[in-house]
Every structure is written in C-alpha cells, then in structure tokens.
CSV table of C-alpha atoms in Angstrom, one decimal:
chain,number,residue,atom,x,y,z
A,1,MET,CA,-26.8,8.3,-20.6
A,2,SER,CA,-26.1,11.9,-21.4
A,3,THR,CA,-24.2,14.1,-19.0
A,4,GLN,CA,-23.3,17.8,-18.6
A,5,TYR,CA,-19.7,17.1,-19.6
A,6,ASP,CA,-18.0,17.5,-22.9
A,7,THR,CA,-15.9,14.4,-22.7
A,8,GLU,CA,-14.0,14.9,-25.9
A,9,ARG,CA,-13.0,18.4,-25.0
A,10,LEU,CA,-11.8,17.3,-21.6
A,11,ARG,CA,-9.8,14.5,-23.1
A,12,LYS,CA,-8.0,16.8,-25.5
A,13,SER,CA,-7.3,19.4,-22.8
A,14,ASP,CA,-6.0,16.7,-20.4
A,15,ALA,CA,-3.7,15.3,-23.2
A,16,ALA,CA,-2.4,18.8,-23.9
A,17,HIS,CA,-1.6,19.9,-20.4
A,18,ILE,CA,-1.2,17.0,-17.8
A,19,LEU,CA,1.7,14.7,-17.0
A,20,HIS,CA,-0.1,11.8,-15.4
A,21,PRO,CA,1.5,9.7,-12.6
A,22,ALA,CA,2.2,6.0,-13.3
A,23,SER,CA,0.9,6.3,-16.8
A,24,VAL,CA,2.5,5.7,-20.3
A,25,VAL,CA,3.2,9.3,-21.3
A,26,ALA,CA,2.8,8.6,-25.1
A,27,ASP,CA,-0.5,6.8,-24.6
A,28,VAL,CA,-2.1,9.6,-22.7
A,29,SER,CA,-0.7,12.3,-25.0
A,30,ASN,CA,-2.0,10.5,-28.1
A,31,ASN,CA,-5.4,9.2,-26.7
A,32,GLY,CA,-6.2,11.3,-23.6
A,33,PRO,CA,-7.2,9.8,-20.3
A,34,ALA,CA,-8.9,6.4,-20.3
A,35,ARG,CA,-11.8,7.7,-18.3
A,36,ILE,CA,-12.7,10.9,-16.5
A,37,PHE,CA,-14.5,10.3,-13.3
A,38,VAL,CA,-16.9,12.9,-11.9
A,39,GLU,CA,-19.0,11.3,-9.2
A,40,GLY,CA,-19.0,8.6,-6.5
A,41,LYS,CA,-21.4,7.1,-4.1
A,42,GLY,CA,-20.6,4.1,-1.8
A,43,ALA,CA,-18.5,1.6,-3.7
A,44,PHE,CA,-19.4,3.1,-7.1
A,45,ILE,CA,-17.9,5.8,-9.3
A,46,THR,CA,-19.3,7.4,-12.5
A,47,ASP,CA,-17.5,8.9,-15.5
A,48,THR,CA,-18.3,11.8,-17.7
A,49,GLU,CA,-20.2,9.5,-20.1
A,50,GLY,CA,-22.5,8.3,-17.3
A,51,LYS,CA,-20.9,4.8,-17.0
A,52,LYS,CA,-21.2,3.6,-13.4
A,53,MET,CA,-18.6,1.2,-12.1
A,54,LEU,CA,-18.0,-0.7,-8.9
A,55,ASP,CA,-14.5,0.5,-7.7
A,56,GLY,CA,-12.9,-2.8,-6.6
A,57,VAL,CA,-9.6,-1.0,-5.9
A,58,GLY,CA,-11.0,1.7,-3.6
A,59,GLY,CA,-9.2,4.5,-5.5
A,60,LEU,CA,-5.6,3.5,-4.8
A,61,TRP,CA,-6.2,1.2,-1.8
A,62,CYS,CA,-7.5,4.1,0.2
A,63,MET,CA,-11.3,4.7,-0.2
A,64,ASN,CA,-12.2,2.9,3.0
A,65,ILE,CA,-15.4,4.6,3.9
A,66,GLY,CA,-16.8,4.8,0.4
A,67,TYR,CA,-17.5,7.7,-1.9
A,68,GLY,CA,-19.8,10.7,-1.4
A,69,ARG,CA,-19.7,10.9,2.4
A,70,THR,CA,-21.3,14.2,3.2
A,71,GLU,CA,-20.0,14.0,6.7
A,72,ILE,CA,-16.5,14.5,5.4
A,73,GLY,CA,-17.5,17.5,3.4
A,74,ASP,CA,-19.2,19.0,6.4
A,75,ALA,CA,-16.1,18.5,8.6
A,76,MET,CA,-13.9,20.0,5.9
A,77,LYS,CA,-16.2,23.0,5.5
A,78,ALA,CA,-16.4,23.6,9.2
A,79,ALA,CA,-12.6,23.4,9.6
A,80,SER,CA,-12.1,25.7,6.6
A,81,ASP,CA,-14.6,28.2,7.8
A,82,GLN,CA,-13.0,28.3,11.3
A,83,MET,CA,-9.4,28.8,10.2
A,84,GLY,CA,-8.5,26.9,7.1
A,85,TYR,CA,-4.7,26.7,7.7
A,86,PHE,CA,-1.9,27.5,10.0
A,87,HIS,CA,1.5,25.7,10.1
A,88,THR,CA,2.7,23.6,13.0
A,89,PHE,CA,6.4,24.7,12.9
A,90,ALA,CA,8.1,26.1,16.0
A,91,GLY,CA,5.7,24.3,18.3
A,92,ALA,CA,2.5,25.8,16.9
A,93,SER,CA,-0.5,23.5,17.0
A,94,ASN,CA,-4.3,23.2,16.5
A,95,PRO,CA,-7.0,21.4,18.4
A,96,ALA,CA,-7.9,19.0,15.6
A,97,GLN,CA,-4.3,17.8,15.3
A,98,ILE,CA,-4.1,17.2,19.0
A,99,GLU,CA,-7.3,15.3,19.1
A,100,LEU,CA,-6.3,13.2,16.1
A,101,ALA,CA,-3.0,12.4,17.7
A,102,GLU,CA,-4.7,11.3,20.9
A,103,LYS,CA,-7.1,9.1,19.0
A,104,LEU,CA,-4.4,7.5,16.8
A,105,ILE,CA,-1.9,6.8,19.6
A,106,ALA,CA,-4.6,5.1,21.6
A,107,LYS,CA,-4.8,2.5,18.7
A,108,MET,CA,-1.1,1.9,18.7
A,109,PRO,CA,1.0,-0.6,20.7
A,110,ASP,CA,1.9,0.7,24.1
A,111,HIS,CA,5.5,1.5,23.1
A,112,ILE,CA,4.5,3.7,20.2
A,113,THR,CA,3.9,7.1,21.7
A,114,LYS,CA,4.5,9.9,19.2
A,115,VAL,CA,3.2,10.8,15.8
A,116,PHE,CA,4.4,13.1,13.0
A,117,PHE,CA,1.9,14.3,10.4
A,118,GLY,CA,2.6,14.7,6.7
A,119,SER,CA,0.8,14.6,3.4
A,120,SER,CA,1.4,11.1,1.8
A,121,GLY,CA,2.7,7.6,2.4
A,122,SER,CA,5.8,8.5,0.5
A,123,ASP,CA,6.6,11.4,2.9
A,124,ALA,CA,5.8,9.2,5.9
A,125,ASN,CA,8.4,6.6,4.9
A,126,ASP,CA,10.8,9.4,3.9
A,127,THR,CA,10.3,11.0,7.3
A,128,LEU,CA,11.0,7.7,9.1
A,129,MET,CA,14.1,7.0,7.0
A,130,LYS,CA,15.5,10.4,8.1
A,131,ILE,CA,14.6,9.8,11.7
A,132,VAL,CA,16.6,6.5,11.5
A,133,TRP,CA,19.6,8.5,10.5
A,134,TYR,CA,18.9,11.3,13.0
A,135,TYR,CA,18.4,8.8,15.9
A,136,ASN,CA,21.5,6.8,15.2
A,137,GLY,CA,23.6,9.9,14.8
A,138,LEU,CA,22.4,11.1,18.2
A,139,ARG,CA,23.3,7.6,19.6
A,140,GLY,CA,26.8,8.1,18.4
A,141,LYS,CA,26.3,5.6,15.6
A,142,PRO,CA,26.1,7.8,12.5
A,143,GLU,CA,27.3,5.0,10.2
A,144,LYS,CA,24.1,3.0,10.8
A,145,ARG,CA,22.4,4.5,7.7
A,146,LYS,CA,21.5,1.6,5.4
A,147,ILE,CA,17.9,0.6,5.1
A,148,ILE,CA,17.0,-2.9,3.9
A,149,ALA,CA,13.8,-3.3,2.0
A,150,ARG,CA,12.4,-6.3,0.0
A,151,ARG,CA,12.4,-7.0,-3.7
A,152,GLN,CA,9.1,-6.2,-5.3
A,153,ALA,CA,8.0,-4.1,-2.3
A,154,TYR,CA,6.4,-0.7,-2.7
A,155,HIS,CA,7.2,2.2,-0.3
A,156,GLY,CA,6.7,5.4,-2.3
A,157,THR,CA,8.1,7.5,-5.1
A,158,THR,CA,10.3,10.2,-3.6
A,159,ILE,CA,14.0,9.8,-4.3
A,160,ALA,CA,14.5,7.9,-0.9
A,161,THR,CA,11.2,5.9,-1.0
A,162,ALA,CA,11.5,5.0,-4.6
A,163,SER,CA,14.8,3.6,-3.6
A,164,LEU,CA,13.1,1.5,-0.9
A,165,THR,CA,10.6,0.4,-3.5
A,166,GLY,CA,11.8,-2.9,-4.9
A,167,LEU,CA,10.3,-2.6,-8.4
A,168,ALA,CA,12.8,-2.0,-11.2
A,169,SER,CA,10.5,0.4,-13.1
A,170,PHE,CA,10.9,2.9,-10.2
A,171,HIS,CA,14.7,2.8,-10.5
A,172,ARG,CA,15.3,2.6,-14.2
A,173,ASN,CA,16.4,5.9,-15.8
A,174,PHE,CA,16.2,7.6,-12.4
A,175,GLY,CA,19.6,6.5,-11.2
A,176,LEU,CA,18.1,4.8,-8.2
A,177,PRO,CA,18.3,3.2,-5.7
A,178,ILE,CA,20.5,5.5,-3.6
A,179,PRO,CA,23.5,3.8,-2.0
A,180,GLU,CA,22.0,3.7,1.5
A,181,VAL,CA,19.2,1.2,0.4
A,182,LYS,CA,19.7,-2.5,0.0
A,183,HIS,CA,17.2,-5.2,-1.0
A,184,THR,CA,16.6,-8.7,0.3
A,185,SER,CA,14.4,-11.6,-0.7
A,186,LEU,CA,10.8,-11.5,-1.8
A,187,PRO,CA,8.7,-13.5,0.7
A,188,HIS,CA,6.3,-15.0,-1.9
A,189,TYR,CA,6.0,-18.6,-1.0
A,190,TYR,CA,4.0,-19.6,-4.1
A,191,ARG,CA,6.6,-18.3,-6.6
A,192,GLU,CA,9.8,-18.4,-4.6
A,193,ALA,CA,9.9,-21.5,-2.4
A,194,GLY,CA,12.1,-24.4,-3.3
A,195,PHE,CA,10.8,-27.9,-4.2
A,196,ASN,CA,9.1,-29.5,-1.1
A,197,GLU,CA,10.2,-26.5,1.1
A,198,SER,CA,7.6,-25.8,3.8
A,199,GLU,CA,6.4,-22.3,4.6
A,200,GLU,CA,8.4,-22.4,7.9
A,201,GLU,CA,11.5,-23.6,6.1
A,202,PHE,CA,11.1,-20.9,3.5
A,203,SER,CA,10.8,-18.2,6.2
A,204,THR,CA,13.9,-19.6,8.0
A,205,ARG,CA,15.8,-19.4,4.7
A,206,LEU,CA,14.7,-15.8,4.0
A,207,ALA,CA,15.7,-14.8,7.5
A,208,ARG,CA,19.0,-16.4,7.0
A,209,GLU,CA,19.4,-14.5,3.7
A,210,LEU,CA,18.5,-11.3,5.5
A,211,GLU,CA,21.2,-11.9,8.1
A,212,GLU,CA,23.8,-12.8,5.4
A,213,LEU,CA,23.1,-9.4,3.8
A,214,ILE,CA,23.4,-7.6,7.1
A,215,LEU,CA,26.7,-9.3,7.8
A,216,ALA,CA,28.0,-8.6,4.3
A,217,GLU,CA,27.1,-4.9,4.6
A,218,GLY,CA,28.3,-4.8,8.3
A,219,PRO,CA,25.7,-4.7,11.1
A,220,GLU,CA,27.3,-1.4,12.2
A,221,THR,CA,26.1,0.2,9.0
A,222,VAL,CA,22.5,-1.1,8.9
A,223,GLY,CA,20.0,1.2,10.6
A,224,ALA,CA,16.6,-0.3,9.7
A,225,PHE,CA,14.5,-2.9,7.9
A,226,ILE,CA,11.2,-1.8,6.2
A,227,ALA,CA,8.3,-4.1,5.4
A,228,GLU,CA,4.6,-4.0,4.6
A,229,PRO,CA,2.6,-6.5,6.7
A,230,ILE,CA,1.0,-7.6,3.4
A,231,MET,CA,2.8,-6.3,0.3
A,232,GLY,CA,0.5,-4.1,-1.7
A,233,ALA,CA,1.5,-3.0,-5.2
A,234,GLY,CA,4.1,-5.8,-5.3
A,235,GLY,CA,1.3,-8.4,-5.6
A,236,VAL,CA,-0.7,-8.4,-2.4
A,237,ILE,CA,1.7,-11.0,-1.0
A,238,THR,CA,0.9,-12.4,2.4
A,239,PRO,CA,3.9,-13.5,4.5
A,240,PRO,CA,4.7,-17.2,4.9
A,241,LYS,CA,4.3,-18.8,8.3
A,242,GLY,CA,6.9,-17.8,10.8
A,243,TYR,CA,8.3,-15.1,8.6
A,244,PHE,CA,8.0,-12.0,10.7
A,245,ALA,CA,9.0,-13.8,13.9
A,246,ALA,CA,12.2,-15.0,12.2
A,247,VAL,CA,13.0,-11.6,10.8
A,248,GLN,CA,12.4,-9.7,14.0
A,249,ALA,CA,14.8,-12.0,15.9
A,250,ILE,CA,17.5,-11.1,13.4
A,251,LEU,CA,16.8,-7.4,13.6
A,252,LYS,CA,16.9,-7.4,17.4
A,253,LYS,CA,20.2,-9.4,17.4
A,254,HIS,CA,21.9,-6.7,15.3
A,255,ASP,CA,20.3,-3.5,16.8
A,256,ILE,CA,18.3,-2.7,13.7
A,257,LEU,CA,15.0,-0.8,13.7
A,258,PHE,CA,11.8,-2.3,12.2
A,259,ILE,CA,9.8,0.2,10.1
A,260,CYS,CA,6.3,-1.2,9.5
A,261,ASP,CA,4.7,0.3,6.3
A,262,GLU,CA,1.0,0.3,7.0
A,263,VAL,CA,0.1,2.7,4.2
A,264,VAL,CA,-2.1,0.1,2.5
A,265,CYS,CA,-2.9,-2.3,5.4
A,266,GLY,CA,-3.8,0.3,7.9
A,267,TYR,CA,-7.2,1.6,9.1
A,268,GLY,CA,-9.2,-1.6,8.7
A,269,ARG,CA,-8.2,-2.9,5.3
A,270,THR,CA,-7.2,-6.4,6.6
A,271,GLY,CA,-10.1,-6.8,9.0
A,272,HIS,CA,-7.9,-5.5,11.8
A,273,TRP,CA,-7.2,-1.9,12.6
A,274,PHE,CA,-3.6,-2.4,11.5
A,275,GLY,CA,-1.7,-5.2,9.7
A,276,HIS,CA,0.9,-5.5,12.4
A,277,GLN,CA,-1.8,-6.8,14.7
A,278,LEU,CA,-2.5,-9.6,12.3
A,279,TYR,CA,1.1,-10.9,12.2
A,280,ASP,CA,2.3,-10.1,15.7
A,281,ILE,CA,4.8,-7.5,14.5
A,282,ARG,CA,6.3,-5.2,17.1
A,283,PRO,CA,7.6,-2.3,15.0
A,284,ASP,CA,9.8,0.6,16.2
A,285,MET,CA,8.2,2.9,13.6
A,286,ILE,CA,5.0,2.8,11.6
A,287,ALA,CA,4.0,4.6,8.4
A,288,THR,CA,0.3,5.2,7.6
A,289,ALA,CA,-1.7,7.3,5.1
A,290,LYS,CA,-4.4,6.4,2.6
A,291,GLY,CA,-7.2,5.0,4.9
A,292,LEU,CA,-6.4,7.7,7.5
A,293,THR,CA,-8.6,10.1,5.5
A,294,SER,CA,-10.0,7.6,2.9
A,295,GLY,CA,-8.4,9.7,0.3
A,296,TYR,CA,-10.6,12.7,1.0
A,297,PHE,CA,-7.5,14.8,2.1
A,298,PRO,CA,-3.8,14.1,1.5
A,299,MET,CA,-2.5,13.2,4.9
A,300,SER,CA,-0.1,10.8,6.5
A,301,ALA,CA,0.8,9.8,10.1
A,302,ALA,CA,4.2,8.4,10.9
A,303,PHE,CA,4.7,6.9,14.4
A,304,ILE,CA,7.8,6.3,16.5
A,305,SER,CA,8.5,4.4,19.7
A,306,ASP,CA,9.0,6.1,23.0
A,307,ASP,CA,12.6,4.9,23.0
A,308,ILE,CA,13.3,6.7,19.8
A,309,TRP,CA,11.5,9.8,20.9
A,310,LYS,CA,13.5,10.1,24.1
A,311,VAL,CA,16.7,10.1,22.1
A,312,LEU,CA,15.3,12.8,19.9
A,313,ARG,CA,14.2,14.8,22.9
A,314,ASP,CA,17.5,14.6,24.7
A,315,GLY,CA,19.4,15.4,21.5
A,316,SER,CA,17.4,18.6,21.1
A,317,ALA,CA,19.3,20.0,24.1
A,318,THR,CA,22.4,20.3,22.0
A,319,LEU,CA,21.1,20.3,18.4
A,320,GLY,CA,18.1,22.6,18.9
A,321,ALA,CA,15.1,22.3,16.5
A,322,PHE,CA,14.2,19.0,14.8
A,323,ALA,CA,15.2,20.1,11.2
A,324,HIS,CA,12.4,18.3,9.4
A,325,GLY,CA,8.8,19.1,8.5
A,326,PHE,CA,6.3,20.0,5.8
A,327,THR,CA,4.2,23.1,5.2
A,328,TYR,CA,1.1,21.0,5.6
A,329,SER,CA,2.2,18.9,8.7
A,330,GLY,CA,-0.7,18.6,11.1
A,331,HIS,CA,-3.0,20.5,8.7
A,332,PRO,CA,-6.2,21.5,10.7
A,333,VAL,CA,-8.5,20.7,7.8
A,334,GLY,CA,-6.8,17.4,7.1
A,335,SER,CA,-6.9,16.5,10.8
A,336,ALA,CA,-10.7,17.3,10.9
A,337,VAL,CA,-11.2,15.1,7.9
A,338,ALA,CA,-9.2,12.3,9.5
A,339,LEU,CA,-11.3,12.5,12.7
A,340,ALA,CA,-14.6,12.4,10.7
A,341,ASN,CA,-13.3,9.5,8.7
A,342,LEU,CA,-12.3,7.5,11.8
A,343,ALA,CA,-15.6,8.3,13.4
A,344,ILE,CA,-17.4,6.6,10.4
A,345,ILE,CA,-15.1,3.6,10.5
A,346,GLU,CA,-15.8,3.1,14.2
A,347,GLY,CA,-19.5,4.1,14.1
A,348,GLU,CA,-20.3,1.8,11.2
A,349,ASN,CA,-18.1,-1.1,12.4
A,350,LEU,CA,-16.3,-1.1,9.1
A,351,VAL,CA,-13.3,-3.0,10.4
A,352,ALA,CA,-15.6,-5.9,11.3
A,353,ASN,CA,-17.3,-5.5,7.9
A,354,SER,CA,-13.9,-5.7,6.3
A,355,ALA,CA,-13.3,-9.0,8.0
A,356,GLN,CA,-16.7,-10.5,7.4
A,357,THR,CA,-17.4,-9.3,3.9
A,358,GLY,CA,-13.8,-9.9,3.1
A,359,ALA,CA,-14.0,-13.5,4.2
A,360,TYR,CA,-17.2,-13.9,2.0
A,361,LEU,CA,-15.4,-12.3,-1.0
A,362,HIS,CA,-12.4,-14.6,-0.6
A,363,ALA,CA,-14.7,-17.7,-0.2
A,364,GLN,CA,-16.6,-16.7,-3.4
A,365,LEU,CA,-13.3,-16.2,-5.3
A,366,ASN,CA,-12.0,-19.6,-4.1
A,367,ASP,CA,-15.3,-21.3,-5.2
A,368,THR,CA,-15.0,-19.6,-8.6
A,369,PHE,CA,-11.3,-19.8,-9.3
A,370,GLY,CA,-10.0,-22.6,-6.9
A,371,ASN,CA,-9.6,-25.0,-9.9
A,372,HIS,CA,-9.3,-22.5,-12.7
A,373,ALA,CA,-6.6,-23.4,-15.1
A,374,HIS,CA,-5.1,-19.9,-15.2
A,375,ILE,CA,-5.4,-18.8,-11.5
A,376,GLY,CA,-2.5,-20.1,-9.5
A,377,GLU,CA,-3.2,-18.5,-6.2
A,378,ILE,CA,-5.8,-16.4,-4.4
A,379,ARG,CA,-4.1,-14.2,-1.9
A,380,GLY,CA,-5.1,-11.7,0.8
A,381,VAL,CA,-6.9,-11.0,4.0
A,382,GLY,CA,-10.0,-8.9,4.7
A,383,LEU,CA,-10.9,-6.6,1.8
A,384,LEU,CA,-7.4,-6.8,0.3
A,385,GLY,CA,-6.5,-9.5,-2.2
A,386,ALA,CA,-5.1,-10.6,-5.5
A,387,LEU,CA,-5.5,-13.3,-8.1
A,388,GLN,CA,-2.2,-14.8,-9.5
A,389,LEU,CA,-2.5,-15.2,-13.3
A,390,MET,CA,-0.7,-18.3,-14.7
A,391,ALA,CA,-0.4,-19.7,-18.2
A,392,ASP,CA,-0.5,-23.2,-16.5
A,393,ARG,CA,-1.3,-23.5,-12.8
A,394,ASP,CA,-0.3,-27.2,-12.7
A,395,THR,CA,3.2,-26.6,-13.9
A,396,LYS,CA,3.4,-23.1,-12.3
A,397,THR,CA,4.2,-21.6,-15.7
A,398,GLY,CA,3.6,-17.9,-15.7
A,399,PHE,CA,2.6,-15.7,-18.7
A,400,ASP,CA,5.3,-13.9,-20.5
A,401,LEU,CA,5.0,-10.3,-19.1
A,402,LYS,CA,5.3,-8.8,-22.6
A,403,HIS,CA,1.8,-10.0,-23.4
A,404,LYS,CA,0.3,-7.8,-20.6
A,405,ILE,CA,-2.3,-10.4,-19.6
A,406,ALA,CA,-3.1,-8.7,-16.3
A,407,ALA,CA,-3.8,-5.4,-18.0
A,408,ARG,CA,-5.9,-7.0,-20.6
A,409,CYS,CA,-7.9,-8.8,-17.9
A,410,ALA,CA,-8.4,-5.6,-16.0
A,411,VAL,CA,-9.8,-3.9,-19.2
A,412,ALA,CA,-12.2,-6.8,-19.8
A,413,ILE,CA,-13.4,-6.8,-16.2
A,414,GLY,CA,-13.9,-3.1,-16.4
A,415,ASN,CA,-16.1,-3.6,-19.4
A,416,HIS,CA,-18.3,-5.7,-17.1
A,417,GLY,CA,-18.6,-2.8,-14.7
A,418,VAL,CA,-15.9,-3.5,-12.0
A,419,ILE,CA,-12.5,-1.8,-11.6
A,420,VAL,CA,-9.6,-4.0,-10.5
A,421,ARG,CA,-5.9,-3.2,-10.6
A,422,PRO,CA,-3.4,-5.0,-12.8
A,423,LEU,CA,0.0,-5.5,-11.1
A,424,PRO,CA,2.3,-6.1,-14.1
A,425,THR,CA,5.4,-7.2,-12.1
A,426,ALA,CA,3.5,-9.8,-10.2
A,427,ASP,CA,1.2,-10.6,-13.2
A,428,SER,CA,-1.7,-10.4,-10.8
A,429,LEU,CA,-5.1,-8.7,-10.4
A,430,ALA,CA,-5.5,-6.8,-7.2
A,431,PHE,CA,-8.6,-5.6,-5.3
A,432,SER,CA,-9.2,-3.4,-2.3
A,433,PRO,CA,-12.8,-2.2,-2.4
A,434,PRO,CA,-14.3,0.2,0.1
A,435,LEU,CA,-14.8,-1.3,3.6
A,436,THR,CA,-18.5,-0.5,3.1
A,437,LEU,CA,-18.8,-3.3,0.5
A,438,THR,CA,-21.9,-5.4,0.8
A,439,LEU,CA,-22.4,-9.1,0.0
A,440,SER,CA,-24.3,-8.4,-3.1
A,441,GLU,CA,-21.5,-6.0,-4.3
A,442,ALA,CA,-19.0,-8.7,-3.5
A,443,ASP,CA,-21.0,-11.1,-5.8
A,444,GLN,CA,-21.0,-8.4,-8.5
A,445,MET,CA,-17.2,-8.2,-8.3
A,446,VAL,CA,-16.7,-11.9,-8.5
A,447,ASP,CA,-19.1,-12.2,-11.5
A,448,ALA,CA,-17.3,-9.5,-13.4
A,449,ILE,CA,-13.9,-10.8,-12.6
A,450,LYS,CA,-15.0,-14.3,-13.8
A,451,LYS,CA,-16.4,-13.0,-17.1
A,452,GLY,CA,-13.4,-10.8,-17.8
A,453,ILE,CA,-10.8,-13.4,-17.1
A,454,ASN,CA,-12.6,-16.1,-19.0
A,455,GLN,CA,-13.0,-13.7,-22.0
A,456,VAL,CA,-9.2,-12.9,-22.1
A,457,MET,CA,-8.1,-16.5,-21.6
A,458,GLY,CA,-10.5,-17.6,-24.4
A,459,GLU,CA,-8.9,-15.2,-26.8
A,460,LEU,CA,-5.2,-16.2,-26.1
A,461,ASN,CA,-3.2,-17.3,-29.2
A,462,ALA,CA,-0.8,-20.2,-29.2
A,463,GLU,CA,2.3,-18.1,-28.3
A,464,GLU,CA,0.5,-16.4,-25.4
A,465,ARG,CA,-0.6,-19.7,-24.0
A,466,LYS,CA,2.9,-21.1,-23.8
A,467,GLY,CA,3.9,-18.7,-21.1
A,468,MET,CA,7.2,-18.5,-19.4
A,469,ALA,CA,8.4,-20.9,-16.7
A,470,ALA,CA,9.1,-19.3,-13.3
C-alpha cells in the first residue's frame, strides 16, 4: 500500500537528529526507527508504509479510549481557542481544572480529598516523594525521608523516580539510586516463592522482610512505601494472596505512608476504576497519569489524604507558599482533554468492557497457552496481562536473558499484525490494549501471539533451549 510519506527520508532524518527514549542508541543511529506511525483508529495503528497493526500495548499502557477519537480533538480545540494556557501558580486557576478535580476526587476513597496536577507519571511520583519529605518536616520528623520501593518495580525516570524504579538498567551508569531510596522483595509468587510455600506464607514472609528492612534502617528514618497494585513494566505481576493486607499492617505500625502508584492500573485498566479497589488498598497518596487522558495530552494527577493536606495547610502559616509546581500544572487544555476522555470511558462503559473483554482474553490465552511447554504463567486482570516465557515450564527453567527471547517473540508477533511489549528483565510479553477492545480483536491478538511464539520456539537452537535455572 503506497502512502504520502517518504519513509526512507524520515528514517534518515530521525537517525540524524533524535535521541529516543528507552532505545538502543547505536541501533537507532545506524538503522533509524523501527517503524514510523502516522495514523490510528480504535485499537489499530498504521505506519508510513501503510501497515496496519492491532496495538496490544495501548501506546505505553495508556491508550484507554482508542485512537482517533475526534471528541478529544474537539475538546482540545475548544480549550485552545478559548484561552490555550495560563499557569496555576500563586492561586490562579481555570474552570476545567476545577471541574476535573471535582470529578476525580469523587472517584477516590473518602479520605483522599486533594489533587495536584502535573505532566507525567514520573512527576506525579516525584511530587508525592517531595510531599512525604515536606509533610514529615512539618510534623517535626524531618529524618523520616527514606522511601521503600520493590525490586523490579517501575515508578518513573526522573532522578528520584528512577531511584524508586527497581530495575538495574535505570540505575546503571546514572549513579542511582539516591541514598533516600531502599528496595525490598519482589512479590512474584511464581518465580520467588519457596518450595511448598503457599501464597499466604509467601506474603507473610515478604511482609516480614519489609519490616526487617524498616527496623534495620530505623523506623524513624522511613517516610513511605510505594507500590503499584499490579506491577507494570516489571512484568505485570499480580500480588499474592494477603500481600497488601500484611504490608499495610507493617506500615501502620511504623507510621509510614503508603504511596499507591496507579499510573498503569488507573482509569479502568484492571476492570475497576483503580487498582487499589481490586486489592482493598487504603493508600495515603495516589499517583495517576496515562489513562487520565489516554495519552492524548501529557498530564498527571497526584492525590493526597485529608490528613496530609491539613498538615500542609497549617504549615503554610509559617512557611508561606508550597514551593513546588510545574509550568503546566492544571493546564486548561489538558484538563479539558481529561474531562472528555473520562466522559468517553463513562459513556461507553469502558471499565465494564475492560473487565468483560479482559476476562475473555485471559480465558482464550489460558486455553491456548495453559499447557504450552514454554509459557510458565499467564498473569493479569482486565485488559492488563503478561505471558511468562520459560525454557522449560515443568522445571521452571527460564531462558538465558542474553538470547533476548521476549524481544524476538515480540518481533514475530508484530509480523503477524499485533504489537505486544517485551519485558526483558521479567522475560515476559505484556499486553494492555485499548479498553475499547472487541471479542474479535481479542481473538486476533491471541492468534498472532500464538503464531509468533510458536515460530520463535521452533527456531531455537540447542544452547537457547537449555535456558537458565531460576
């Protein structure tokens, strides 16, 4: 199919001028971008050469309402025509920000009463980390600065949030993590549990390890614990039974705040509005982004409890202005986009569709891969999930990561018309398609995943098949 784009010229120009995020610099410099996408509609996206693909990752876990929604463009244009921009510093505001705040707070637990707007999930977590420090300083406990995250978690790429991220590649050669950040156990029952250890016993052990870390660091120095309800880039890892109940008891015991990172899980991805509803988490702070605008505008919303807000309010009597903020906080165009996005999610019952179509997709994956020799686990909830690749599922022998099996599978699946995301650290294939996904589109995903995985597994040589024991 011919298009209006000169793909080769664009590739060369891209390679000459752009430093890409999360990409191998030499590969892009030598070869240009893998694909250049120009159009999207529903769950599908099309590149400059006319190839149409089902986006099984929803951009980066964010395209909840699907591509090409003219309602969003209309809302964006109206807001741009009306004013376009004005800051929200020094108490300035705009109607769209106010309406958005009302709508979001109404979806929060009763004790979460205030929201701070930013531009990304990274800055939302960065903001909450700073508020932990600010809050404890105002309480006369300035030494409570340490934040505990989990190994293999993902929380962002700023200096602070890359430190929270528990993936070595985000620390290596950057001199991270910063001293205030510590990491505790990965709650992946399939890979980390002991022999004959039940999920409940595994959760109890992890809670005990968390408390041991707190005691070793000194409870008086630990300000917060941060966790995603379901870990996203770390492998789409769902918590074992009893995990969050056990963890929250430890946090309460030691006066430690719980930051719930909902950047991936929020706004319907799990078949619930938010992941904390699924696991009965009572957070003190919540970070959201991605699905807030379905990626149509860079925006985040970070929430705090009424108790925290009261401390900040009372402290302002002596400290004056809250010395934190971004040029684009509460952006009127972004707020209008978020409102239009939420209206689509509500009006089309996309949270329910996430639950129903997600259940169908997981059932189809289980039927297809439940006994597959190289799939050890099928994880996830709603339209969020992952397949765990294994050299031998019976012995729980993983592939040697140097062979990049996940990346090779993703390429093969892409050749069959579906985009999935390889997660190299977890050696998994992740999916998070738009919440508009239909049953027939779910079938298309499963068919392409099956063909791609079987193709790669059929091509493995003897060394690759040996794998590496966990």
